[in-house]
Each structure stands twice: as structure tokens, then as C-alpha cells.
Amino acid sequence: MADTYLQVIFWAFFALMAIAGIRVVTTRNVIHAALYLVATLLGAASMYVLLYAEFVAWVQVLVYVGAVVVLMLFGLMLTRAPIGSANFDNNQRLVGAVCAGLLFAVTSFIMVGAFEGQEIDFTGTEGTKVQSIGEAIFSIYVLPFEIVSVLLLAALVGAVVISRRDEGRVDS
Amino acid sequence: MGLNTPEIELLGIAPEIALVVGALFILIVDAIIGEGGNKWHLWILSTIALGVSIFLAVQAWGSNELQMGDMIAVDGFAAFVKITLAVFALLTVWLSRSYLHRDGIEESEFYGLLLFAVAGMMLMASAADLIMVFLALETFSLALYVLVGFRRTSLTGQESAMKYFLLGAFSSTFLLLGIAFVYGAIGSTQMYGSSAAGAGAQGIATALVSLPAGEFTLLVIATGLLVVGLGFKVAAVPFHMWTPDAYQGAPSPVTGFMAAATKLAGFAALIRLLDAILFPLRGDWRPLVIGIAVLTMVVGSVLAVVQEDLKRLLAYSSIAHAGFVFTGIIASNDRGVSGSLFYLATYGITVLGAFAVIAVLGGRDERRTTVDDFRGLFYESPLLAGALTLFLLSLAGVPATVGFVGKLVVFGAAVEAGYSWLVVVGVLASAVAAFFYLKVLVVMYMQERQEGAEPATSGYGGLATGVIGLAALATVALGLYWSPLIDFAERATFFFSAGG
């Protein structure tokens, strides 16, 4: 019975992702495209939940849905890019289609080759718990974790340098 | 549940901590002092931070262990690289002070980012886990992307930063893919593998012992990808495309720092990986690295001949020099490793000196950096011309300069390992390289100064002069009396190993 529910949920989110994904590349409004991208990424997050990877799912929501798409929208807003129904077609549809098709073919080939016919039993699985990830971060990976904060700090300082206006330039 | 935290030993990463704290301190102090003024506190504080860092790096000399949950190796190799990096950074800070002050763009962020970059490079030298290699690489790369574009009003500067950023990000993906392959092969990203309990008990070094022969395919693929990712950073051909553009548009002190320190950091990781960890697989990686070395030496030297801009010329020369270092890595014996370290240290000092001269002569906003602009320089400013001559001769590898000793050591190691033909290629490339260094000298000494040209030197501080003087002194002194530094490099050539 539970399996049926899972199937229904899976196909529902699958449909959402497929439709939204197609709309991302076909819509002529770049803001709409960004919003469709949100739907696609949320669908991916739901797939992670179905695979018992709750932590990855929430990271997906926070980082991709939250940060990346907001970043894109802010980028559009701040650079005064042509919002609305501007035509972004740069006559490279064929190249894009071939690349995307090849990527899909290779990925599917590898996935099918690796997992064909295998049934993964999820009964009794707890999945990756946040607790185990937290324990790993604060035990063996404590130094990399700290270095990441230095990395982000350097990025922050760099962003300040790049975005600052040149009013303060003093002539010597 | 119990959290199995690793033993925290701060001495191992104390040099890096000192730099990060110093950078934060500089940013905060500058915010308190505010706009205006002479800004002398910036370079003084940077100097103090780097001095403390050198002191702490010296303290770690002699220890030989993995620390912080096997994430970093504290060994002689790391100590040597850290001390050398800090010396490069000191010279860069002093030169930058003169440069930024003259151009009116002296900001605390420059020094902060520089110190962040050095901290990242130091971590790179002692990284004992591929995750650490990646994080260290990203830390110094991010800081350098911004430093390259620090002249915000300059279009070439922005173009350089953009190109460096895009290609740098691209190269990171190769490194990450390599790390992923390592994880796929051995189930962890550790280089050494440890006795401590935990997820990462297996490492590359232990896997090479325990895995049956013939199951190294994934590790070989991973090695290739790691070499590509790090090859970008040391500007090896065919991953050198960004180098001339980035070197040309970056502020000259930053260019010198990149040529000296980025190469050293990148090679430090490469040497540890190839010559210490993957030594048993040398039959597999040597053909690849030999190909890269030959291409790097030849392409770097030949393309430098046609350059009109002195910074581009030195960029191609730096590519060629990366090839010479590779010969020491290919030898993968003790002399090869210590020779590579010696080469990188002395090349760094020389190239920093050369870029210091360019920074002084280029004038405000670096208007004069083409070879033509140096016409008749000797008659106007004999001392600067003399210093530049010295640096170029050393880069060419003329005897009585340190460049000659460096080439002798790495080529000697390659001959010892049975790669005489590689040395022949290297010597031929050096001969081609000598041509374009001499071209600059001819222009400086044998041609008349252009009519109505601006005076070559205007408004640079005593610090830049000091840097040029120090670098020139080191170039000559180490060229005549090299044994202390070689001894130091040789004694530094011990890596952490599980046995001892």
C-alpha cells in the first residue's frame, strides 16, 4: 500500500519536473524561466526525500531553490538586463540539443549499466541522517569545515572589493 | 553517542592561523582608522603577520606527523614551502606598498586578500587529504582572482581577472573529478591512510600496498585528472592559456606573486602527490608528465620570443620554467625533489625582482610595459637597468647567477634518473629562452632613448627599491654560494611516511 503512494508521489513530481524543465528552455520571459527552474529543483529535492536522503533534499532546497535562484533574480534586477519577453535565442539550439542529448545518453547508459535489474530494498532504511553528517563534520572533517569558513570569508572580502565604487581613489 | 573528535594540535597549522588572524586584524584596524592618511599601518601589520608566520613555521621544523584527524602533514617539506611562501609574500607586501601608494589604490582589502592567499597556499603545501588540497586551492585562487582585477579602473585588469576566474573555475572541476575518482577507487580521499579508527582509514598510499595489482585503473585515471587540475595552476602547457592574459593585466606585484608563490604552492601539491604518494605508480604517470614537461618547456620558450610586452614575455618565460621544474619531478628521486624546491625558491625570488623593476618602471597605471618602453634605459637609470639585467640573466640560467645553479640541480637529478634526453630538450629550450632575454638587454643598452619619453621612474617608494636590492642580492649571493639553501632543501626533503 505504501508503495502505491510512493509511486503516485514519484510520478506526480516527475510530471512536475518534466513540464517545468521543458518550460525553462521554451519560455521567452527570463523571469518565468527562473521560476520554472525553482519548480524543477524542488522536484529534484522531492526525489531525494523519496530516496531517504533528507539532508541532501534540504540542502537542495536551501542552496539551489533558495540561494542560486534568488541570486539569478537579483543578478537580473541589478544588471538591468532586459526583463520581459526579450528573445535570448542565439542560434545555437542545435549544438545545445546535441550536447544535452549526448549527456542524457551517457548518463542513462552508465546508470542502466550499473543498476539494471537491481531492486534496492528500502524497508527499515533510515537513510542518511543529519546526525551522522554532523558527527562527521565535527570529528574527522573539522579542519576542512573551518577552512571552508576562511574560504567564504576570502570570497566575501573579494566581493566587497569588486563591487565597491571608485569614489575613494586618492591621487598622490 | 560519542563524538570522536580528532586531537587538536594547533602548532601544525599555526602559520596559517597567524596569517588569517593578521588579515582580519588588518581589515578591522583599517575600518577603525578610516579613510585618508598615509596607510602605513597596512604594510607594517602585514609584515608582522608574515614574520610571526615564518617564526611559527620554523617551530614546526623537525616534526614529522599527520595532524588534525590526518588532514594535514606536518613535515620538513611543508615547513620549507611555508617559509619560502612567507618570504615571497613579504617581498610582495613591500613592493605592493610602493605600487599601491603611487597609484592611489591602497586599500586594506589588498593586504587582507594577499594574506588569505598565502594561508591557502601554505595549507596546500601540507595538505594530506585531497579535500584539503581542493579547499586550499580554492582559498588562494579566490583571493588571487580578485587581486588580479584589483585595478578596477583598468579594462585589461578586468579582462585578466575574468579570464583567470573562468579558466580557474574550469580547472577546479578537473581536480574535483580526480578526487571523485580517488574516492571511487579507495573509498576515501586521504592521501596517506591512517591507523586511527574512522571512515577514512584507507588512503591512497595504503591502498597502493593493499590493492591487488591490476586494480589501479581508477587511480591512474584519477592521477591524470589531478595532474590536469594542478597543471592549470602551475601554468603547464597545454593548460597555460590564461597565463599571459592574467599576468599582463594584473598589478605587477600580484603578477610577481603569482609567478613565484602560486607555482610553488601548485608544485608543492604535485610533488607530494606524485613523488611521495603515487611513487609506486610512477610507471603510469611518468609518460603523461614527461609529455607535459616537454610541451611546457618548448612552447613556453618559443612563444616568448614573439612577445612585445615585457609582462607577457615573462609570463611565457614562467611557463617554460614550470617545465624545468617538471624535470625534477619526473626524476622523482631525492635530488629531484630537493632540486625542484630549490629551483622554485630561487626562481620565485628572481621573478619577484624582475616584476618589481617592471612595477617601478611601468609608471602609474602601468602605461609602459612593452619592450620598446625600456629603450635606452641604461642611460637614464643604470641601477634599475643593471638589476633587471641581473634578473633576466638569472632567468636565462647564466653562470654566477642562481638560475644557473637551479637548472644544474634539476637537470642533474633528471640525468641521474636516466632521462638525459629530457635534459637535452631542456637545455635547447633554455637556449631559445636566452634569445628573448638578450633581446630585452639589447634594447636597454644599445638603443637610444625615445625623444620626449617620460622619465622612466617617477614616484615610487624606498620599499620597492629595497625589494629590488634584496632580490638582486639574493640572486648573486645564492648564485655564488648556494650550498646553504640546497642543504636546507635537501634536509626538507622528508615527507611524512607511516614508517618514520
XYZ file of C-alpha atoms in Angstrom:
672
model
C 0.000 0.000 0.000
C 2.773 2.376 0.951
C 4.450 1.510 -2.323
C 1.458 2.701 -4.265
C 1.517 6.045 -2.503
C 5.236 6.345 -3.264
C 4.574 5.551 -6.906
C 1.865 8.212 -7.095
C 4.091 10.792 -5.445
C 7.015 9.866 -7.654
C 5.061 10.198 -10.897
C 3.432 13.418 -9.752
C 6.772 15.055 -9.054
C 8.197 13.519 -12.192
C 5.489 15.210 -14.247
C 6.118 18.496 -12.442
C 9.849 18.327 -13.136
C 9.441 17.366 -16.775
C 6.903 20.064 -17.566
C 8.819 22.737 -15.649
C 12.111 21.666 -17.224
C 10.697 21.989 -20.722
C 9.190 25.357 -19.866
C 12.569 26.635 -18.583
C 14.037 26.391 -22.051
C 10.958 27.286 -24.060
C 9.616 30.309 -22.231
C 10.617 33.664 -23.650
C 10.453 35.513 -20.344
C 13.639 35.108 -18.363
C 11.903 35.658 -15.013
C 9.417 32.930 -15.829
C 12.322 30.680 -16.745
C 13.892 31.277 -13.325
C 10.605 30.463 -11.601
C 10.156 27.277 -13.628
C 13.683 26.385 -12.585
C 12.530 26.648 -8.953
C 9.829 24.087 -9.682
C 12.330 21.744 -11.361
C 14.779 21.985 -8.479
C 12.011 21.448 -5.923
C 11.043 18.312 -7.829
C 14.650 17.108 -7.570
C 14.526 17.779 -3.824
C 11.399 15.622 -3.542
C 13.228 12.813 -5.350
C 15.930 12.969 -2.686
C 13.251 12.685 0.004
C 11.859 9.601 -1.740
C 15.390 8.158 -1.648
C 15.595 8.723 2.125
C 18.264 11.411 1.672
C 16.571 14.055 3.754
C 19.692 16.112 4.356
C 20.561 16.353 0.672
C 16.953 17.281 -0.007
C 17.050 20.206 2.402
C 20.434 21.335 1.089
C 18.897 21.261 -2.373
C 16.040 23.456 -1.210
C 18.263 25.875 0.715
C 21.130 26.179 -1.727
C 19.586 25.756 -5.161
C 15.995 26.840 -4.687
C 16.852 29.451 -2.093
C 20.253 30.876 -2.874
C 21.033 30.185 -6.517
C 17.692 31.202 -7.985
C 17.472 34.266 -5.759
C 20.988 35.120 -6.932
C 19.859 34.824 -10.541
C 16.852 37.049 -9.959
C 18.950 39.620 -8.129
C 21.505 39.475 -10.906
C 18.816 40.221 -13.451
C 17.477 43.021 -11.317
C 20.797 44.701 -10.557
C 22.303 44.488 -14.020
C 19.104 45.863 -15.586
C 19.094 43.028 -18.061
C 16.177 43.066 -20.496
C 13.387 41.502 -18.455
C 10.159 40.630 -20.187
C 9.817 38.844 -23.467
C 13.237 39.526 -24.927
C 14.500 36.951 -27.379
C 17.503 35.165 -25.911
C 17.877 32.781 -28.812
C 21.472 32.877 -30.023
C 21.103 30.372 -32.881
C 22.868 27.595 -31.032
C 19.845 25.430 -30.437
C 21.248 22.552 -32.447
C 24.564 22.499 -30.556
C 22.696 22.767 -27.273
C 20.321 19.964 -28.199
C 23.167 17.684 -29.291
C 25.128 18.354 -26.074
C 22.094 17.801 -23.857
C 21.159 14.649 -25.769
C 24.650 13.222 -25.504
C 24.841 13.994 -21.800
C 21.472 12.292 -21.272
C 22.540 9.261 -23.302
C 25.854 8.820 -21.499
C 24.329 9.279 -18.039
C 21.466 6.883 -18.753
C 23.848 4.333 -20.242
C 26.033 4.389 -17.126
C 23.064 4.303 -14.747
C 21.394 1.416 -16.548
C 24.690 -0.425 -16.818
C 25.404 -0.032 -13.128
C 21.977 -0.695 -11.620
C 19.983 -2.644 -14.212
C 17.598 -5.094 -12.651
C 18.707 -4.391 -9.096
C 15.988 -3.984 -6.535
C 17.038 -1.788 -3.661
C 15.086 -2.653 -0.560
C 14.202 0.433 1.413
C 12.312 -1.297 4.221
C 13.895 -0.477 7.524
C 16.244 2.050 5.932
C 16.844 5.145 7.973
C 18.680 6.937 5.207
C 21.405 9.447 5.721
C 20.579 11.192 8.919
C 21.565 14.723 9.711
C 23.119 13.457 12.901
C 25.683 11.274 11.146
C 26.641 14.110 8.808
C 27.003 16.465 11.743
C 29.165 13.967 13.569
C 31.427 13.554 10.528
C 31.781 17.310 10.094
C 32.738 17.877 13.691
C 35.011 14.874 14.037
C 37.257 13.901 11.142
C 36.289 16.789 8.882
C 36.604 19.529 11.489
C 39.635 21.174 9.868
C 38.173 21.273 6.325
C 34.993 22.647 7.887
C 36.983 25.505 9.409
C 38.902 26.095 6.199
C 35.609 26.489 4.347
C 34.808 29.428 6.605
C 38.152 31.040 5.719
C 37.381 30.388 2.064
C 33.983 32.036 2.352
C 35.488 34.968 4.228
C 38.045 35.485 1.456
C 35.220 35.350 -1.073
C 33.246 37.899 0.927
C 36.170 40.325 1.119
C 36.772 39.815 -2.587
C 33.134 40.552 -3.372
C 33.368 43.802 -1.405
C 36.455 44.818 -3.381
C 34.861 44.083 -6.740
C 31.523 45.724 -6.052
C 32.825 48.908 -4.450
C 32.668 52.079 -6.459
C 35.816 54.020 -7.121
C 34.963 57.146 -5.194
C 37.740 56.715 -2.714
C 40.566 56.785 -5.214
C 43.036 59.314 -3.819
C 45.567 60.960 -6.058
C 49.049 61.095 -4.689
C 26.658 8.690 21.125
C 30.158 9.973 21.476
C 31.765 12.427 19.184
C 35.143 11.121 18.125
C 36.906 14.445 17.760
C 40.465 14.470 16.500
C 43.262 15.706 18.662
C 43.618 19.420 18.091
C 47.261 20.352 17.689
C 47.450 23.947 16.668
C 51.193 24.153 16.092
C 50.857 22.367 12.768
C 48.572 24.995 11.294
C 49.858 27.888 13.407
C 51.498 29.681 10.426
C 48.166 29.706 8.604
C 46.267 30.798 11.709
C 48.687 33.692 12.179
C 48.036 34.860 8.627
C 44.251 34.616 8.850
C 44.225 36.430 12.188
C 46.573 39.023 10.712
C 44.288 39.531 7.736
C 41.237 40.003 9.975
C 43.195 42.376 12.184
C 44.244 44.477 9.197
C 40.673 44.719 7.924
C 39.343 45.713 11.341
C 42.125 48.194 12.144
C 41.636 49.856 8.798
C 37.911 50.144 9.418
C 38.596 51.847 12.752
C 41.241 54.243 11.431
C 39.141 55.053 8.416
C 39.772 56.892 5.189
C 42.685 59.131 4.463
C 46.101 59.187 5.973
C 49.244 57.511 4.900
C 48.004 53.924 5.401
C 51.416 52.868 6.618
C 49.812 50.575 9.183
C 48.701 48.198 6.447
C 52.103 47.058 5.307
C 53.536 47.141 8.829
C 50.776 44.835 10.113
C 51.159 42.532 7.109
C 54.885 42.350 7.753
C 54.277 41.466 11.397
C 51.756 38.756 10.476
C 54.136 37.226 7.938
C 57.045 37.453 10.377
C 55.064 35.634 13.051
C 54.041 33.083 10.450
C 57.675 32.417 9.481
C 58.605 32.100 13.155
C 55.814 29.559 13.716
C 56.695 27.635 10.559
C 60.270 27.336 11.801
C 58.947 25.960 15.104
C 57.345 23.058 13.250
C 60.692 22.165 11.672
C 61.689 18.649 12.529
C 58.263 17.267 13.314
C 57.017 14.533 11.079
C 53.410 13.555 11.658
C 49.829 13.741 10.491
C 47.649 16.088 12.492
C 44.072 17.286 12.827
C 42.439 13.971 12.036
C 45.013 13.151 9.331
C 44.062 16.200 7.329
C 47.483 17.823 7.238
C 51.024 16.520 7.183
C 53.495 18.440 9.303
C 56.851 17.531 7.805
C 60.056 19.108 6.546
C 58.690 19.507 3.052
C 55.724 21.532 4.284
C 57.936 23.649 6.546
C 60.299 24.534 3.689
C 57.452 25.502 1.377
C 55.697 27.543 4.069
C 58.820 29.527 4.944
C 59.561 30.184 1.270
C 55.963 31.264 0.619
C 56.080 33.693 3.519
C 59.327 35.205 2.201
C 57.748 35.678 -1.234
C 54.762 37.299 0.426
C 56.985 39.656 2.440
C 58.669 40.901 -0.723
C 55.258 41.236 -2.383
C 53.833 43.240 0.519
C 56.709 45.721 0.484
C 56.571 46.096 -3.270
C 52.790 46.449 -3.211
C 53.045 49.234 -0.664
C 55.097 51.347 -3.083
C 52.957 50.364 -6.043
C 49.523 50.879 -4.491
C 50.571 54.088 -2.810
C 51.795 55.553 -6.076
C 48.649 54.544 -7.945
C 46.371 55.747 -5.152
C 44.591 52.410 -4.780
C 45.994 51.352 -1.420
C 43.217 49.514 0.385
C 43.281 47.197 3.365
C 41.494 44.502 1.347
C 44.545 44.078 -0.874
C 46.692 43.069 2.069
C 43.901 41.010 3.611
C 43.368 39.030 0.431
C 47.103 38.587 -0.024
C 47.397 37.078 3.455
C 44.370 34.831 2.819
C 46.048 33.673 -0.375
C 49.297 32.865 1.424
C 47.386 30.965 4.117
C 45.671 28.895 1.424
C 48.968 28.183 -0.302
C 50.540 27.082 2.973
C 47.666 24.663 3.579
C 48.212 23.334 0.086
C 51.798 22.502 0.985
C 50.840 20.421 3.992
C 47.514 19.001 2.792
C 47.332 15.280 3.482
C 43.799 14.840 2.214
C 42.509 15.686 -1.242
C 39.626 17.622 0.302
C 42.234 19.871 1.914
C 44.056 20.240 -1.408
C 40.844 21.400 -3.035
C 39.867 23.800 -0.245
C 43.371 25.270 -0.048
C 43.445 25.687 -3.814
C 40.088 27.429 -3.844
C 41.067 29.698 -0.951
C 44.138 31.091 -2.648
C 42.557 31.081 -6.107
C 39.556 33.137 -4.991
C 41.826 35.683 -3.345
C 44.024 35.825 -6.454
C 41.096 36.295 -8.855
C 40.245 39.490 -7.003
C 43.874 40.614 -6.646
C 44.385 40.199 -10.403
C 41.499 42.559 -11.045
C 42.442 44.940 -8.263
C 42.987 47.845 -10.668
C 39.264 48.291 -11.116
C 39.565 51.232 -13.492
C 41.726 49.227 -15.864
C 39.937 47.315 -18.598
C 42.866 44.947 -19.160
C 42.871 44.250 -15.439
C 39.191 43.303 -15.504
C 39.650 41.176 -18.609
C 42.546 39.353 -16.948
C 40.583 38.708 -13.769
C 37.600 37.402 -15.734
C 39.702 35.043 -17.856
C 41.644 33.812 -14.858
C 38.425 33.261 -12.935
C 36.618 31.334 -15.675
C 39.546 29.100 -16.568
C 40.418 28.650 -12.894
C 36.874 27.517 -12.114
C 37.038 25.189 -15.115
C 40.287 23.664 -13.896
C 38.810 23.099 -10.434
C 36.281 20.730 -11.962
C 39.114 18.509 -13.233
C 40.612 18.432 -9.771
C 37.225 17.584 -8.227
C 36.595 14.856 -10.761
C 40.016 13.437 -9.953
C 39.147 13.466 -6.247
C 35.854 11.732 -7.042
C 37.730 9.014 -8.920
C 40.082 8.559 -5.970
C 37.052 8.174 -3.716
C 35.577 5.686 -6.147
C 38.800 3.702 -6.179
C 39.629 3.530 -2.494
C 36.567 4.794 -0.621
C 38.214 7.833 0.928
C 40.057 10.977 -0.090
C 43.003 10.539 2.231
C 46.484 10.580 0.786
C 48.252 8.526 3.406
C 45.658 6.433 5.144
C 45.800 6.164 8.856
C 45.868 3.936 11.802
C 43.149 5.948 13.533
C 39.681 4.489 13.519
C 37.066 6.229 11.445
C 35.636 6.448 7.991
C 38.884 7.365 6.340
C 41.159 4.572 7.433
C 42.109 3.760 3.855
C 44.325 6.191 1.951
C 45.975 6.281 -1.457
C 49.320 5.196 -0.027
C 47.882 2.258 1.916
C 45.603 1.296 -0.986
C 48.584 1.059 -3.320
C 50.030 -1.523 -0.950
C 46.880 -3.478 -0.190
C 45.053 -3.464 -3.546
C 45.923 -6.331 -5.882
C 47.917 -5.295 -8.932
C 45.751 -4.534 -11.931
C 43.082 -2.762 -9.912
C 44.725 0.610 -10.195
C 42.840 1.722 -13.301
C 40.639 4.184 -11.423
C 43.626 5.562 -9.512
C 45.536 6.072 -12.751
C 42.604 7.969 -14.265
C 42.379 9.983 -11.057
C 46.098 10.781 -11.202
C 45.685 12.110 -14.724
C 42.794 14.349 -13.700
C 44.635 15.625 -10.606
C 47.689 16.460 -12.733
C 45.458 18.373 -15.162
C 43.753 20.291 -12.341
C 47.019 21.252 -10.680
C 48.713 21.775 -14.060
C 46.370 24.705 -14.639
C 47.619 26.389 -11.500
C 51.313 25.969 -12.292
C 50.690 27.076 -15.904
C 51.832 23.912 -17.635
C 51.200 23.531 -21.370
C 48.516 22.762 -22.636
C 46.757 24.339 -19.645
C 48.606 27.648 -19.895
C 46.117 29.684 -21.940
C 45.173 32.000 -19.083
C 48.741 32.808 -18.061
C 49.798 35.580 -20.472
C 46.489 37.422 -20.139
C 46.306 37.158 -16.373
C 49.959 38.123 -15.924
C 49.632 41.104 -18.235
C 46.550 42.652 -16.688
C 47.307 42.004 -13.028
C 49.107 44.664 -10.991
C 52.836 43.918 -11.354
C 53.374 42.966 -7.678
C 50.489 40.484 -7.952
C 51.939 39.105 -11.183
C 55.257 38.537 -9.456
C 53.498 36.912 -6.521
C 51.524 34.616 -8.827
C 54.633 33.615 -10.766
C 56.535 32.866 -7.565
C 54.033 31.665 -4.978
C 51.190 30.106 -6.995
C 53.716 27.977 -8.844
C 55.350 26.939 -5.582
C 52.007 26.015 -3.992
C 50.784 24.111 -7.044
C 54.051 22.262 -7.404
C 54.128 21.514 -3.674
C 50.871 19.582 -4.014
C 52.068 17.940 -7.233
C 55.386 16.889 -5.708
C 53.722 15.435 -2.621
C 51.189 13.576 -4.742
C 53.477 12.282 -7.465
C 56.823 11.821 -5.770
C 55.655 10.743 -2.322
C 52.173 9.218 -2.523
C 51.892 7.912 -6.070
C 55.557 6.954 -6.319
C 54.649 3.252 -6.799
C 52.559 4.246 -9.829
C 55.382 6.250 -11.426
C 55.437 3.947 -14.446
C 51.908 5.140 -15.196
C 52.161 8.869 -14.575
C 55.661 9.461 -15.933
C 54.699 9.342 -19.653
C 51.938 11.892 -19.051
C 54.137 14.215 -17.010
C 57.046 13.879 -19.452
C 54.732 14.928 -22.279
C 53.572 17.925 -20.277
C 57.156 18.834 -19.333
C 58.441 18.730 -22.930
C 55.477 20.731 -24.253
C 55.780 23.238 -21.417
C 59.490 23.873 -21.919
C 59.281 24.129 -25.702
C 56.036 26.059 -26.115
C 56.847 28.480 -23.281
C 60.273 29.309 -24.690
C 59.241 29.553 -28.334
C 56.148 31.692 -27.783
C 58.084 34.065 -25.522
C 60.276 35.030 -28.480
C 57.495 36.848 -30.304
C 56.165 38.817 -27.311
C 56.307 42.607 -27.385
C 55.075 43.208 -23.845
C 57.579 42.551 -21.107
C 54.924 41.152 -18.741
C 53.664 38.748 -21.403
C 57.247 37.807 -22.151
C 57.870 36.940 -18.516
C 54.551 35.054 -18.449
C 55.714 32.757 -21.222
C 59.094 32.511 -19.532
C 57.323 31.424 -16.335
C 55.595 28.688 -18.351
C 58.975 27.479 -19.601
C 60.308 27.493 -16.047
C 57.400 25.316 -14.923
C 58.642 22.806 -17.483
C 62.116 22.843 -15.946
C 60.638 22.122 -12.521
C 58.754 19.177 -14.017
C 62.061 17.552 -14.982
C 62.926 17.420 -11.293
C 59.537 15.859 -10.503
C 59.937 13.264 -13.254
C 63.290 12.238 -11.781
C 61.326 11.525 -8.567
C 64.467 10.849 -6.565
C 65.615 12.793 -3.506
C 67.759 15.105 -5.607
C 64.830 15.724 -7.915
C 62.540 16.781 -5.085
C 65.100 18.958 -3.306
C 66.214 20.346 -6.662
C 62.635 21.282 -7.558
C 62.232 23.014 -4.198
C 65.498 24.889 -4.691
C 64.503 25.824 -8.229
C 61.085 27.101 -7.170
C 62.505 29.118 -4.278
C 65.225 30.786 -6.339
C 63.073 31.293 -9.429
C 60.486 32.957 -7.193
C 62.973 35.457 -5.767
C 64.328 36.276 -9.227
C 60.958 36.696 -10.892
C 59.682 38.820 -7.993
C 62.703 41.072 -8.511
C 62.025 41.307 -12.236
C 58.401 42.256 -11.684
C 59.481 44.747 -9.024
C 61.581 46.539 -11.657
C 58.621 46.465 -14.040
C 56.315 47.813 -11.329
C 58.684 50.726 -10.746
C 59.340 51.478 -14.408
C 55.806 50.881 -15.638
C 54.745 54.092 -14.026
C 51.316 54.997 -12.808
C 48.589 52.717 -14.233
C 51.312 50.603 -15.867
C 51.438 52.576 -19.055
C 54.922 51.460 -20.034
C 55.397 47.729 -20.089
C 56.314 46.988 -23.708
C 59.887 46.081 -24.533
C 60.155 49.288 -26.580
C 59.461 51.369 -23.489
C 62.702 50.095 -21.988
C 64.759 51.526 -24.830
C 67.962 53.148 -23.617
C 67.024 52.545 -20.010
C 70.655 52.063 -19.055
C 71.489 55.684 -19.847
C 68.700 57.006 -17.721
C 68.681 54.745 -14.731
C 71.716 52.478 -14.739
C 70.958 50.827 -11.409
C 67.470 49.651 -12.375
C 68.734 48.540 -15.758
C 71.537 46.664 -14.014
C 69.106 44.949 -11.647
C 66.781 43.926 -14.474
C 69.806 42.637 -16.390
C 70.771 40.515 -13.450
C 67.269 39.051 -13.087
C 66.964 38.297 -16.786
C 70.397 36.651 -16.869
C 69.407 34.542 -13.885
C 66.146 33.527 -15.582
C 68.178 32.615 -18.652
C 70.428 30.473 -16.474
C 73.759 32.248 -16.938
C 76.530 31.027 -14.603
C 77.258 33.085 -11.461
C 73.535 33.681 -11.044
C 71.216 31.491 -9.055
C 69.216 30.500 -12.132
C 72.216 28.538 -13.364
C 72.514 26.595 -10.119
C 68.801 25.804 -10.155
C 68.897 24.396 -13.678
C 72.043 22.434 -12.816
C 70.323 20.783 -9.854
C 67.066 19.733 -11.550
C 68.805 18.658 -14.752
C 71.382 16.750 -12.714
C 68.588 14.866 -10.939
C 66.958 14.012 -14.262
C 70.253 12.670 -15.646
C 70.687 10.613 -12.504
C 67.245 9.082 -13.070
C 68.134 8.238 -16.661
C 66.336 10.987 -18.530
C 69.264 12.547 -20.344
C 67.205 13.189 -23.478
C 64.769 15.242 -21.406
C 67.688 17.330 -20.202
C 68.781 17.873 -23.807
C 65.286 19.206 -24.589
C 65.519 21.426 -21.517
C 68.905 22.831 -22.491
C 67.700 23.525 -26.024
C 64.644 25.317 -24.624
C 66.934 27.363 -22.351
C 68.996 28.334 -25.382
C 65.875 29.585 -27.161
C 64.882 31.364 -23.956
C 68.258 33.094 -23.725
C 67.449 34.754 -27.045
C 64.497 36.745 -25.782
C 66.146 37.719 -22.521
C 69.069 39.056 -24.580
C 66.629 40.890 -26.843
C 65.479 42.922 -23.842
C 69.082 43.600 -22.834
C 69.958 44.823 -26.325
C 67.049 47.241 -26.222
C 68.076 48.543 -22.807
C 71.755 49.077 -23.564
C 72.176 49.567 -27.279
C 69.292 51.719 -28.338
C 68.717 55.421 -27.877
C 66.047 56.643 -25.571
C 62.958 57.835 -27.382
C 62.702 61.565 -27.875
C 60.334 63.172 -25.430
C 59.793 59.976 -23.457
C 58.609 60.386 -19.898
C 61.213 59.917 -17.226
C 61.396 56.230 -16.511
C 60.997 56.421 -12.782
C 58.510 58.576 -11.018
C 57.171 58.455 -7.536
C 57.982 55.076 -6.085
C 58.884 54.458 -2.517
C 62.054 53.254 -0.900
C 60.400 49.925 -0.164
C 60.305 48.950 -3.825
C 63.974 49.831 -4.127
C 64.653 47.674 -1.108
C 62.804 44.721 -2.654
C 64.767 45.055 -5.889
C 68.006 45.322 -3.918
C 67.213 42.279 -1.772
C 66.195 40.173 -4.758
C 69.325 41.214 -6.671
C 71.491 40.435 -3.672
C 69.901 37.000 -3.286
C 70.268 36.289 -6.997
C 74.012 36.954 -6.926
C 74.781 35.635 -3.459
C 72.954 32.348 -3.978
C 74.484 32.093 -7.438
C 77.948 32.119 -5.948
C 77.321 30.438 -2.619
C 74.362 28.140 -2.974
C 75.155 25.344 -0.585
C 73.192 26.613 2.475
C 69.901 26.797 0.581
C 70.493 23.466 -1.167
C 71.328 21.893 2.177
C 68.138 23.343 3.587
C 66.124 21.985 0.640
C 67.758 18.583 0.968
C 67.037 18.369 4.656
C 63.468 19.444 3.907
C 63.022 16.508 1.581
C 61.404 14.254 4.053
C 57.733 13.565 3.759
C 55.545 12.099 6.361
C 55.546 8.373 5.941
C 53.858 5.775 8.065
C 57.184 4.131 8.809
C 59.050 7.090 10.137
